[in-house]
PDB file of C-alpha atoms and ligand atoms in Angstrom:
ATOM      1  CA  UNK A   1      93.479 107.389 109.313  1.00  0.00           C
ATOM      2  CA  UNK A   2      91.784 110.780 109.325  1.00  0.00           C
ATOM      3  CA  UNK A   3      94.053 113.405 110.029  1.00  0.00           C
ATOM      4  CA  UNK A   4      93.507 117.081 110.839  1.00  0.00           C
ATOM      5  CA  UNK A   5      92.930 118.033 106.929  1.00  0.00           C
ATOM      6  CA  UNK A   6      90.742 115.401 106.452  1.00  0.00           C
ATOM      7  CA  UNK A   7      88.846 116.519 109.624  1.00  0.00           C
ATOM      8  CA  UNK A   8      88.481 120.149 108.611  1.00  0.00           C
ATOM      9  CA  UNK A   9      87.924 118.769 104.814  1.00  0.00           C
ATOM     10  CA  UNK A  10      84.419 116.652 105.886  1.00  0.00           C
ATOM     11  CA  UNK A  11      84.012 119.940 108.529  1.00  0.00           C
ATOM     12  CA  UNK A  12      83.735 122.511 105.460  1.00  0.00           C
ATOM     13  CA  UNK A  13      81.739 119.535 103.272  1.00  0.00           C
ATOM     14  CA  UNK A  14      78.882 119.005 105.729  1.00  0.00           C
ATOM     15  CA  UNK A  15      78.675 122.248 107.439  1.00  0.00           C
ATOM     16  CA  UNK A  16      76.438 123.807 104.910  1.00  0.00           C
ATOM     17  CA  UNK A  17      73.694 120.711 105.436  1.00  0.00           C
ATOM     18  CA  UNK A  18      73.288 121.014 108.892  1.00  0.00           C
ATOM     19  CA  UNK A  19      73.678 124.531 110.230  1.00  0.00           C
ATOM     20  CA  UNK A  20      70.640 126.182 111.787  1.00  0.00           C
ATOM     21  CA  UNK A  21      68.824 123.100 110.342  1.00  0.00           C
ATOM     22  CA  UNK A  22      66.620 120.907 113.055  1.00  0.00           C
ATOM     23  CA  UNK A  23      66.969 117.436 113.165  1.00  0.00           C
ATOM     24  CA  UNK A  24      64.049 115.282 113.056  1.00  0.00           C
ATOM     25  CA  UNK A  25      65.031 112.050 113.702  1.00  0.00           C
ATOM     26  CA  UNK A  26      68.263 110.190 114.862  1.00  0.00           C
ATOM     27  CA  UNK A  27      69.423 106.660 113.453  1.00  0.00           C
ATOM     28  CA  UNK A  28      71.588 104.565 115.521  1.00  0.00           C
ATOM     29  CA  UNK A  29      71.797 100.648 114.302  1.00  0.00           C
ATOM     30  CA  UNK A  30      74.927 100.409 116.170  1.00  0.00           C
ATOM     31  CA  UNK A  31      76.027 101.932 119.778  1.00  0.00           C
ATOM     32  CA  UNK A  32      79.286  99.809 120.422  1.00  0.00           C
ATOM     33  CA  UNK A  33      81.567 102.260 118.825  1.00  0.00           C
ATOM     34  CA  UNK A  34      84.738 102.836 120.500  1.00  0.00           C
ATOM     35  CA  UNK A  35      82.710 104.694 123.090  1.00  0.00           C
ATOM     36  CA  UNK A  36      79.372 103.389 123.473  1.00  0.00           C
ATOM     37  CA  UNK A  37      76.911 106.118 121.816  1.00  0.00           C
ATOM     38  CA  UNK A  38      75.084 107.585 125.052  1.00  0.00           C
ATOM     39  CA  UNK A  39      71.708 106.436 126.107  1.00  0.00           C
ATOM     40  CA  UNK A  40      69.163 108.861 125.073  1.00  0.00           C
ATOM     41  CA  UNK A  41      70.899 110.797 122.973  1.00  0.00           C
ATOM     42  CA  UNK A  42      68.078 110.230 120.553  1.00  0.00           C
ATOM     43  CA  UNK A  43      65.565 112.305 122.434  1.00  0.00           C
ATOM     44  CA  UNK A  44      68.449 114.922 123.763  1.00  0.00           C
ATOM     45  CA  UNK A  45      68.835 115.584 119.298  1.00  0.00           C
ATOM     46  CA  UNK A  46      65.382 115.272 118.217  1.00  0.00           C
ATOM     47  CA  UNK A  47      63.874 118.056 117.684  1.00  0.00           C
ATOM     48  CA  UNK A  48      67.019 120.519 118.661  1.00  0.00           C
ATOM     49  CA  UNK A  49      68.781 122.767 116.073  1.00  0.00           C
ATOM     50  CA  UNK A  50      72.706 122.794 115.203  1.00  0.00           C
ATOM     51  CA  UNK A  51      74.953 125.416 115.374  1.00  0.00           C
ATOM     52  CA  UNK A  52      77.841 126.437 113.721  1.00  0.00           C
ATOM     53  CA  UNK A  53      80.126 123.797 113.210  1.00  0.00           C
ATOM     54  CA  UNK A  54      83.655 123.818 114.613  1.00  0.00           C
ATOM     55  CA  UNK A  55      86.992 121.582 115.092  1.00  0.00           C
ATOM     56  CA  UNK A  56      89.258 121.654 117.613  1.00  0.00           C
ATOM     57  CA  UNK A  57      92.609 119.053 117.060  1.00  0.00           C
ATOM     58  CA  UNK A  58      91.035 116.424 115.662  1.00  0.00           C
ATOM     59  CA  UNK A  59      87.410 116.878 117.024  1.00  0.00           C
ATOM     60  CA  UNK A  60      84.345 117.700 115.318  1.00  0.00           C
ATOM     61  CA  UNK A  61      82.179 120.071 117.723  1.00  0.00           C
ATOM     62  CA  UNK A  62      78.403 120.468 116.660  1.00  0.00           C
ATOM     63  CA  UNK A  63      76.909 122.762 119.033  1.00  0.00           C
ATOM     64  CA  UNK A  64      73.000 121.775 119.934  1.00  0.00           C
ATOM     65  CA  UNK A  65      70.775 124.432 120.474  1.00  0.00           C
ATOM     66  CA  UNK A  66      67.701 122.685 122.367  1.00  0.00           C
ATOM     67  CA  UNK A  67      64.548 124.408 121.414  1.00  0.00           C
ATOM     68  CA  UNK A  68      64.380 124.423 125.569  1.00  0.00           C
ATOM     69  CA  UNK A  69      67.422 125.895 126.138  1.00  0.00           C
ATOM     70  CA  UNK A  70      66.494 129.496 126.362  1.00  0.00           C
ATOM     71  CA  UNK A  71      63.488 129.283 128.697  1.00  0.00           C
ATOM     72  CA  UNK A  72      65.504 126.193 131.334  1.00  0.00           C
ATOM     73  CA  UNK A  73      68.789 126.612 132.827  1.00  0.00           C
ATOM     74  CA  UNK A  74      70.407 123.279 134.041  1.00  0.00           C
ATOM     75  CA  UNK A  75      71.857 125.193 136.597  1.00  0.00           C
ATOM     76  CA  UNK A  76      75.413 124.978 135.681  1.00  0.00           C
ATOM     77  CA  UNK A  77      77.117 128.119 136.253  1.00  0.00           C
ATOM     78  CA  UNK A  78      77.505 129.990 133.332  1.00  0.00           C
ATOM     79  CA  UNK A  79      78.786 133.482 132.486  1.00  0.00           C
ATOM     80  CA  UNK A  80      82.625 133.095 134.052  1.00  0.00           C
ATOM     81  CA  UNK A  81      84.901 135.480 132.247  1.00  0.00           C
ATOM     82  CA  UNK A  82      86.805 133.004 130.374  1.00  0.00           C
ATOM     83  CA  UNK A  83      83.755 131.426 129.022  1.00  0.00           C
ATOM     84  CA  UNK A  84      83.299 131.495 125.493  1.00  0.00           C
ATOM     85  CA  UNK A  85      79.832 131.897 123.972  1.00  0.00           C
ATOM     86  CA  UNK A  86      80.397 129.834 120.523  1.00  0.00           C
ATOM     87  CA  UNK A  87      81.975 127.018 122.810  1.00  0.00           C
ATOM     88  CA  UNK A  88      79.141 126.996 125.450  1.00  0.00           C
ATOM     89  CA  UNK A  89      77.422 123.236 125.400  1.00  0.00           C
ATOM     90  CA  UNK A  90      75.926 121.402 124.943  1.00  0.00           C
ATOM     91  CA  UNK A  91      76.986 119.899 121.850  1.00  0.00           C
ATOM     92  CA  UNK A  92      77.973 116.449 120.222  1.00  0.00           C
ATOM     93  CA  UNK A  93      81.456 116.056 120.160  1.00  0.00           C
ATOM     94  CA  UNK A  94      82.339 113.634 117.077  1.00  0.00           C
ATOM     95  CA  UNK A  95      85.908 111.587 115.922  1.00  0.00           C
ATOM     96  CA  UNK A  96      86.332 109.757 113.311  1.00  0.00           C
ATOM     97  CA  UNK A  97      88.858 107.657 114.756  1.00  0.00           C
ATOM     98  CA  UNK A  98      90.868 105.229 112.586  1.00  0.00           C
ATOM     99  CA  UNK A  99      88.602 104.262 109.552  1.00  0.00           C
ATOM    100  CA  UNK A 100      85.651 106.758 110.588  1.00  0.00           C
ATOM    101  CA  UNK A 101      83.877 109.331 108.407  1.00  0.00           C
ATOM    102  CA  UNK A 102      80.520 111.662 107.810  1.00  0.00           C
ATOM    103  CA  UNK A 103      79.115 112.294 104.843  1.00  0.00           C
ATOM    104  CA  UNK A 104      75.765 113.818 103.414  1.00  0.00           C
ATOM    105  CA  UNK A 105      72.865 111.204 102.070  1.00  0.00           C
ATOM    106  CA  UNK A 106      68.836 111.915 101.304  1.00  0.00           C
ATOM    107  CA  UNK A 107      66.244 110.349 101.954  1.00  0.00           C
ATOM    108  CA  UNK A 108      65.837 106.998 100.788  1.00  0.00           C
ATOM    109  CA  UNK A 109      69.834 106.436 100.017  1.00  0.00           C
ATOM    110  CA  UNK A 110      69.752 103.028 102.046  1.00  0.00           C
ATOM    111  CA  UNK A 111      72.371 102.724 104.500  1.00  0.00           C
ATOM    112  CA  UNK A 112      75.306 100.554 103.694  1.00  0.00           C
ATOM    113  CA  UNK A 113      77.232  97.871 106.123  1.00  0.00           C
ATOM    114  CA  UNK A 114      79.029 100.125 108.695  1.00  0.00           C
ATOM    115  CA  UNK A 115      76.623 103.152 108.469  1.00  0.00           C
ATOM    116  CA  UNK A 116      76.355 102.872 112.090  1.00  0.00           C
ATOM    117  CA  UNK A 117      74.399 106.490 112.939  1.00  0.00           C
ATOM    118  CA  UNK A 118      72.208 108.724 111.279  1.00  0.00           C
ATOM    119  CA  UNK A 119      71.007 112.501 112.025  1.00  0.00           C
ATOM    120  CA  UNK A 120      68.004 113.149 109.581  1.00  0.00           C
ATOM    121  CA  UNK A 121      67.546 117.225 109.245  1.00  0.00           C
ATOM    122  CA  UNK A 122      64.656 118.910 108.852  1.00  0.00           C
ATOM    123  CA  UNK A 123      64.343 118.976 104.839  1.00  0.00           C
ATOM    124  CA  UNK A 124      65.582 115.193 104.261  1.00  0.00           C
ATOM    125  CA  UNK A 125      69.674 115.657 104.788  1.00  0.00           C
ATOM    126  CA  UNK A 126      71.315 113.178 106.424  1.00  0.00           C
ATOM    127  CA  UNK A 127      74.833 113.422 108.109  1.00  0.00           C
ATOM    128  CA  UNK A 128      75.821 109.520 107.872  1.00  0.00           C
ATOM    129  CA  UNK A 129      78.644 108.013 109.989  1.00  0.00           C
ATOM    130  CA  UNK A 130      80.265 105.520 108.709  1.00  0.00           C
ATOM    131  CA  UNK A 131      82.813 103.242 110.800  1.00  0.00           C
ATOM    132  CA  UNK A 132      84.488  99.749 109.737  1.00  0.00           C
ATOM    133  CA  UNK A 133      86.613  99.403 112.946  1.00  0.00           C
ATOM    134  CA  UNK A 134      84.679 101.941 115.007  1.00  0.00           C
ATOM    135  CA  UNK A 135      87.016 103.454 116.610  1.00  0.00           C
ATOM    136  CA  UNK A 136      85.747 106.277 116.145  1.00  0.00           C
ATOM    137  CA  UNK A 137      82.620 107.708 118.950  1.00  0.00           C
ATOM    138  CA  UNK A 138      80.244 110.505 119.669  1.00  0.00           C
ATOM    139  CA  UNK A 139      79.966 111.785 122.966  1.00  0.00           C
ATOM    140  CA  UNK A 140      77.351 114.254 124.216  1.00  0.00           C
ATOM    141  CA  UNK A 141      79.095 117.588 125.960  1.00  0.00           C
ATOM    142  CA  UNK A 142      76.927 119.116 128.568  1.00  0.00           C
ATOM    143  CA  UNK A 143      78.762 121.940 129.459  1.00  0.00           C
ATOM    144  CA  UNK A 144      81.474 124.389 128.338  1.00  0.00           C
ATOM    145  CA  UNK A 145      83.418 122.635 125.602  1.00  0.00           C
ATOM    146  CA  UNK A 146      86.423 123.825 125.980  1.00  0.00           C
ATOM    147  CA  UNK A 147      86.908 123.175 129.546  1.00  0.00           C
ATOM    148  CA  UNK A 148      86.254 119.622 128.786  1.00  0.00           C
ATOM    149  CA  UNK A 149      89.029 117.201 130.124  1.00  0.00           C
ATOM    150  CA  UNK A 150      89.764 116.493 126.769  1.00  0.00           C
ATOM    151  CA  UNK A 151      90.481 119.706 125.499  1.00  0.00           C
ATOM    152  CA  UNK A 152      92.119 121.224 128.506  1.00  0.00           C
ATOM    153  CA  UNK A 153      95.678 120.138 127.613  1.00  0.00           C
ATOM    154  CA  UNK A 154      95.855 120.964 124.031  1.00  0.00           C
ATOM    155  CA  UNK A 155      98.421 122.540 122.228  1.00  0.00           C
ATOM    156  CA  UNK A 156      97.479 124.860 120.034  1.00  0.00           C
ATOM    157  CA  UNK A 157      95.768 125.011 116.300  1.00  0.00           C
ATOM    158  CA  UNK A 158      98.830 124.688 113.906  1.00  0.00           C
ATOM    159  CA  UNK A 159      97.056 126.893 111.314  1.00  0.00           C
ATOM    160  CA  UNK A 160      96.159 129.539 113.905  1.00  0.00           C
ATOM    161  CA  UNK A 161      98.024 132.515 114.773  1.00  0.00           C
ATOM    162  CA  UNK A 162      98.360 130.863 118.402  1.00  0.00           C
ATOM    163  CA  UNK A 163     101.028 128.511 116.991  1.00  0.00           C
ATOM    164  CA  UNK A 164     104.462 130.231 115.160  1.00  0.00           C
ATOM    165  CA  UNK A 165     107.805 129.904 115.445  1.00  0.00           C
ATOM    166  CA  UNK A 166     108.918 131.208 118.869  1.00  0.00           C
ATOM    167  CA  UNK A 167     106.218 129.114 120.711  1.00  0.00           C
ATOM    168  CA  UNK A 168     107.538 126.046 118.946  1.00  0.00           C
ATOM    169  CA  UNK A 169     111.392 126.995 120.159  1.00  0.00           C
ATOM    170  CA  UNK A 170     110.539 127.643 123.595  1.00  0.00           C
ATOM    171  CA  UNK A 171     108.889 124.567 123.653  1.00  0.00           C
ATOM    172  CA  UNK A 172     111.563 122.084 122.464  1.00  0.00           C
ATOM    173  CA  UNK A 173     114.473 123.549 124.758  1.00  0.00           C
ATOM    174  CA  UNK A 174     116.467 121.059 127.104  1.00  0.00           C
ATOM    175  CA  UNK A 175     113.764 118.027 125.337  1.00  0.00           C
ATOM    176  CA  UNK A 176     115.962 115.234 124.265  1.00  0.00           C
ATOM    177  CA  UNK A 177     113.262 113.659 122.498  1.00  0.00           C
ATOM    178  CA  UNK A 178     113.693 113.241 118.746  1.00  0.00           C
ATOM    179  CA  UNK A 179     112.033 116.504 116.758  1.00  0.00           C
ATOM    180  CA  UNK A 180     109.486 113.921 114.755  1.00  0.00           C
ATOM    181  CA  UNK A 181     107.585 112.478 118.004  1.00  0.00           C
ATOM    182  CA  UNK A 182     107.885 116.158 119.061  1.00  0.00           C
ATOM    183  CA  UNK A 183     106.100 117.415 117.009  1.00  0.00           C
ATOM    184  CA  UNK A 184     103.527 115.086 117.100  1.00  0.00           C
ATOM    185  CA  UNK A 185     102.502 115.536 121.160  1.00  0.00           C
ATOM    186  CA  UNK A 186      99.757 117.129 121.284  1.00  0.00           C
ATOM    187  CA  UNK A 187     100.793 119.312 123.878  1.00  0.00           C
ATOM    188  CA  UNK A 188     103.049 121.074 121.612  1.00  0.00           C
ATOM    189  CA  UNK A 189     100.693 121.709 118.393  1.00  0.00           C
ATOM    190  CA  UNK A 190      97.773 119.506 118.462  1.00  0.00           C
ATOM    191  CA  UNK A 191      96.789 117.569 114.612  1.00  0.00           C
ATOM    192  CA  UNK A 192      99.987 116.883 113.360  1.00  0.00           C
ATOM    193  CA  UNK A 193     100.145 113.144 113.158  1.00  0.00           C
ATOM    194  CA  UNK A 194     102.331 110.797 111.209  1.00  0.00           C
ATOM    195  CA  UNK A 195     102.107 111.893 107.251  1.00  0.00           C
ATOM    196  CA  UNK A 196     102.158 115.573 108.450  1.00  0.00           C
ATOM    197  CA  UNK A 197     105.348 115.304 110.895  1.00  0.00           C
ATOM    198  CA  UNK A 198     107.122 113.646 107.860  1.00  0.00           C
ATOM    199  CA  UNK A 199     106.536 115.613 105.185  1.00  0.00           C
ATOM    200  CA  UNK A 200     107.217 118.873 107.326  1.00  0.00           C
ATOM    201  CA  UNK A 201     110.705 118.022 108.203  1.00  0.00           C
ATOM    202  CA  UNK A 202     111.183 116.983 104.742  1.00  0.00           C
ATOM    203  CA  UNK A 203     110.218 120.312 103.798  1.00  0.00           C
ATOM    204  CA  UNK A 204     112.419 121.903 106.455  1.00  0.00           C
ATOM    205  CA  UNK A 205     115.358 119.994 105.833  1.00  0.00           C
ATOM    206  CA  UNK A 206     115.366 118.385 109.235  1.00  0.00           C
ATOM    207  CA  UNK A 207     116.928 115.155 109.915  1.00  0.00           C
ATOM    208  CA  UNK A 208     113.340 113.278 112.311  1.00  0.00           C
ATOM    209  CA  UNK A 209     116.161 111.660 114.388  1.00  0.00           C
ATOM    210  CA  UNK A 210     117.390 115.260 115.553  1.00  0.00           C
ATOM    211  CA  UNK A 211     116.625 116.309 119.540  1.00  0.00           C
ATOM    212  CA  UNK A 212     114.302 118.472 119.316  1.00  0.00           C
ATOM    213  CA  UNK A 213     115.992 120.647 122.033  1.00  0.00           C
ATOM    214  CA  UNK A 214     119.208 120.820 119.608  1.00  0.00           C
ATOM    215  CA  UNK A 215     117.651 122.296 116.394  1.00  0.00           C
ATOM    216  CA  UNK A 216     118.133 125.905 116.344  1.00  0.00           C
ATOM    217  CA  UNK A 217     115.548 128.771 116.325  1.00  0.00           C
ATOM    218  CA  UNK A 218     116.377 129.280 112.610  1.00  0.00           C
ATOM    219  CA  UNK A 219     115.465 126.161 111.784  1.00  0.00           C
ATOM    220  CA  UNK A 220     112.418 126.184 113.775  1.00  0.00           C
ATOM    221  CA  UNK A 221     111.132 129.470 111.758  1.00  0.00           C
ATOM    222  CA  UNK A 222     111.419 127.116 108.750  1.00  0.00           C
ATOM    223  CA  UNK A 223     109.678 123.929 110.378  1.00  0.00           C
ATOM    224  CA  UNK A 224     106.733 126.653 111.798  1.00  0.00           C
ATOM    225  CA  UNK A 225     106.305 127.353 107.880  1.00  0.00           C
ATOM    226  CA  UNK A 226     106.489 123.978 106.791  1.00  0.00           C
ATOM    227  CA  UNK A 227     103.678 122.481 109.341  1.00  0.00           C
ATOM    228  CA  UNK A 228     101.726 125.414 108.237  1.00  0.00           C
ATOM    229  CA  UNK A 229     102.205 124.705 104.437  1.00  0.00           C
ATOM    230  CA  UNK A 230     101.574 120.956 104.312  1.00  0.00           C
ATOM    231  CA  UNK A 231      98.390 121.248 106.202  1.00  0.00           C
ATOM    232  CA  UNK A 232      96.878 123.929 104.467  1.00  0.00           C
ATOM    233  CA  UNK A 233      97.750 122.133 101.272  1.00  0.00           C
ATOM    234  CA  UNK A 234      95.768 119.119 101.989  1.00  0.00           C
ATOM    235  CA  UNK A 235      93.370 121.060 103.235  1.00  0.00           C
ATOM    236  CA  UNK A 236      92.606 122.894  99.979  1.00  0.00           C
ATOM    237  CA  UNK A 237      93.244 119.219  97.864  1.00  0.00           C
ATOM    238  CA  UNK A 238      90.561 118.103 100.086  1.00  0.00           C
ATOM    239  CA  UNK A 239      88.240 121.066  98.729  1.00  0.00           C
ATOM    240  CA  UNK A 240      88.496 119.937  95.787  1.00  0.00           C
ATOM    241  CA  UNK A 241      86.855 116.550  97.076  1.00  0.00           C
ATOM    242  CA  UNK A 242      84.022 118.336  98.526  1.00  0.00           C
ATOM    243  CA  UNK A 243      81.290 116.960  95.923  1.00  0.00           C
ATOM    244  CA  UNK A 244      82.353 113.794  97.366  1.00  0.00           C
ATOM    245  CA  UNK A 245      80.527 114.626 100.787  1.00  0.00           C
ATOM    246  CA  UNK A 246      77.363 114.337  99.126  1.00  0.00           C
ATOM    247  CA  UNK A 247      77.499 111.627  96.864  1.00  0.00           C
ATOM    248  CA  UNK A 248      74.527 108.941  97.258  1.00  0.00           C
ATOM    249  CA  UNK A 249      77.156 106.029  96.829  1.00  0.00           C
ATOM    250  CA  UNK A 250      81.146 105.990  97.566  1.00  0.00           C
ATOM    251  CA  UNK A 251      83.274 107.157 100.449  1.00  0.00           C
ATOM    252  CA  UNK A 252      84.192 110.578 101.069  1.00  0.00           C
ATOM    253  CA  UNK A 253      87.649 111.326  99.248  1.00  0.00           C
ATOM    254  CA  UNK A 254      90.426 111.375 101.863  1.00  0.00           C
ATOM    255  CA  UNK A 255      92.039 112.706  98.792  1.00  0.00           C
ATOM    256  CA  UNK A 256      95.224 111.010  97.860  1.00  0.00           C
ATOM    257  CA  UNK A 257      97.815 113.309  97.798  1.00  0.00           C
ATOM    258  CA  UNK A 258     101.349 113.983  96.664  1.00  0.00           C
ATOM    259  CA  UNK A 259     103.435 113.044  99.651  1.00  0.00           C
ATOM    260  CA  UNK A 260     107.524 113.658  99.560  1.00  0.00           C
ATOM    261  CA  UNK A 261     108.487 111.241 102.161  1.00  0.00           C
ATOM    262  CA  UNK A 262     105.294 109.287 103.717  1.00  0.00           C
ATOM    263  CA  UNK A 263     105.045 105.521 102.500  1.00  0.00           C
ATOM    264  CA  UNK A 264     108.213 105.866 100.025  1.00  0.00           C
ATOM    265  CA  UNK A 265     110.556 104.100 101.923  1.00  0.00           C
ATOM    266  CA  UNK A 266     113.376 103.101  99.268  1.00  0.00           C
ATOM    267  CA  UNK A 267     112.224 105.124  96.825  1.00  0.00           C
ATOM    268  CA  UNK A 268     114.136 108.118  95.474  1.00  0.00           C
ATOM    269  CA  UNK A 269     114.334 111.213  96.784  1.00  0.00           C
ATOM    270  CA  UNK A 270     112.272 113.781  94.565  1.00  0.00           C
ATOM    271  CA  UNK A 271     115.077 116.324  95.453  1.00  0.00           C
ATOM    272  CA  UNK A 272     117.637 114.674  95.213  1.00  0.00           C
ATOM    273  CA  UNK A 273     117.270 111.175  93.975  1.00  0.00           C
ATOM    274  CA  UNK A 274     119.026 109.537  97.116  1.00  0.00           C
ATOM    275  CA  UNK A 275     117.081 106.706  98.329  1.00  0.00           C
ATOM    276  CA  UNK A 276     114.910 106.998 101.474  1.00  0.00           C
ATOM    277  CA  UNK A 277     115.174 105.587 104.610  1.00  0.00           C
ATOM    278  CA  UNK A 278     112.883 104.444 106.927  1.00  0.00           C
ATOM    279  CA  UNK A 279     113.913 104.171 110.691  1.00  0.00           C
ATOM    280  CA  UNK A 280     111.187 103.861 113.750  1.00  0.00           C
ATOM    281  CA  UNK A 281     110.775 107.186 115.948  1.00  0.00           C
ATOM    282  CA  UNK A 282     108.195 106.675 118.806  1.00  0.00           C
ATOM    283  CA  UNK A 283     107.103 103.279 117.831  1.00  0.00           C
ATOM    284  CA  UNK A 284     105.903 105.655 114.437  1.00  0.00           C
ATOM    285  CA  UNK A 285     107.678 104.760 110.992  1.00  0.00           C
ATOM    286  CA  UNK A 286     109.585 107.675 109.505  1.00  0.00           C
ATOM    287  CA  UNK A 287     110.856 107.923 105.931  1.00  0.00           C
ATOM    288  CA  UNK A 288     113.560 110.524 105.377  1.00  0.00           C
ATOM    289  CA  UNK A 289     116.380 111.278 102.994  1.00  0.00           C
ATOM    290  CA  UNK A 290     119.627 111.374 104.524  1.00  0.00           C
ATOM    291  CA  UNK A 291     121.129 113.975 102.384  1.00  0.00           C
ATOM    292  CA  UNK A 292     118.766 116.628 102.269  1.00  0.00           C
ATOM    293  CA  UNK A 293     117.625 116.182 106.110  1.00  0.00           C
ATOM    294  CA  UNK A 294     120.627 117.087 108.527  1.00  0.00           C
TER     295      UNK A 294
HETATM  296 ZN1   ZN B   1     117.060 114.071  99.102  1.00  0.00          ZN
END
């Protein structure tokens, strides 16, 4: 499944292809994704201009700038002093889902079983979605993105300097529930999911069992830096998979990478040599080692 890294990995990959580029014609062969790909949207892209590409959690935001939009106002009210320019709709809000993911093709690359959109750009780029179990969708945001319902709750960005240590300590107090699913609420620090949660507390020495409300604010300094470190080290593995984004044939790399804990259940600890153990934390598998998380 894509995770954060692999998110802001196809972000940085296709950004280049499609900002302040126009897009000429729109592709769908499939709408039933796991929401239905709005009517019209077709006509709402044609013709319209992309912005500069953002992510928020595990959302790709690709602000539309309609060649309309500066001489007809919709109407909605506009200029509040929380509202944020960049984040001002409309825009297509994309996720890959489980098995989702975008990549560059040209012209004349035919589409392959699961290509289920296309946005053409100006000079013959294509951003391609491609979805086996389409869960993943594209909506279409009218208005200010992040007041959107689903952005309102978020925690925030774990690489940002909105997340550290203290926020993450506050948090946790008096919460019984184990420090792994903790971590992985996204009302705490959105875009840490499974692989990330594990190999953080690896890093931190943290036993994934532990209540999060009993781990002490030292320990939390050193789970801040580990979040921080695993991410940012897939994210720069996946730069090194960028050519992949515009390959005519193959997937995009969601890079393999060198994982401590995740999917090494029984296998020895690379620290210590201890075999690891898997136990189930929020209906989530978790592989630890007993001796070097406490
Ligand atoms: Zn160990």
């Amino acid at each position: 499944m894509p995770e954060l890294p692999e998110v802001e990995t196809t972000r940085r990959g296709i950004a280049p292809y499609l900002e302040g580029r126009e897009i000429h014609e729109v592709i769908v062969r499939n709408r039933r994704l796991r929401l239905p790909v709005p009517e019209g949207l077709e006509n709402a892209l044609i013709g319209s201009r992309i912005g500069t590409l953002s992510r928020r959690a595990k959302y790709l935001i690709l602000p539309i700038e309609s060649p309309t939009d500066s001489a007809v106002t919709d109407g909605a009210p506009v200029g509040d002093a929380l509202h944020d320019e960049e984040a001002a709709g409309p825009a297509l809000l994309w996720h890959l889902g489980m098995s989702g993911s975008l990549r560059i093709a040209r012209l004349g690359d035919p589409p392959k079983k699961h290509d289920h959109v296309d946005l053409v750009m100006e000079d013959g780029a294509i951003l391609r979605y491609h979805d086996p179990r389409r869960f993943g969708f594209l909506d279409w945001l009218q208005g200010d993105v992040a007041s959107d319902r689903r952005f309102v709750r978020l925690g925030p960005e774990p690489l940002s300097p909105a997340f550290d240590d203290e926020r993450l300590f506050q948090c946790s107090r008096k919460r019984r529930l184990a420090v792994k699913p903790f971590l992985m609420d996204n009302a705490v620090v959105v875009g840490v999911g499974n692989i990330y949660a594990a190999e953080a507390l690896f890093l931190a020495g943290i036993d994934p069992r532990r209540a999060a409300g009993q781990i002490s604010r030292e320990r939390y300094v050193r789970l801040t830096a580990a979040i921080r470190e695993v991410l940012s080290s897939a994210i720069t593995q996946g730069g090194t998979t960028l050519r992949d984004f515009v390959s005519g044939t193959g997937e995009p790399g969601y890079f393999a990478q060198r994982l401590n804990v995740y999917g090494r259940d029984g296998e020895p600890c690379r620290r210590c040599g201890r075999e690891l153990r898997l136990v189930t934390l929020g209906q989530r598998a978790s592989v630890f080692c007993p001796n070097c998380q406490t």
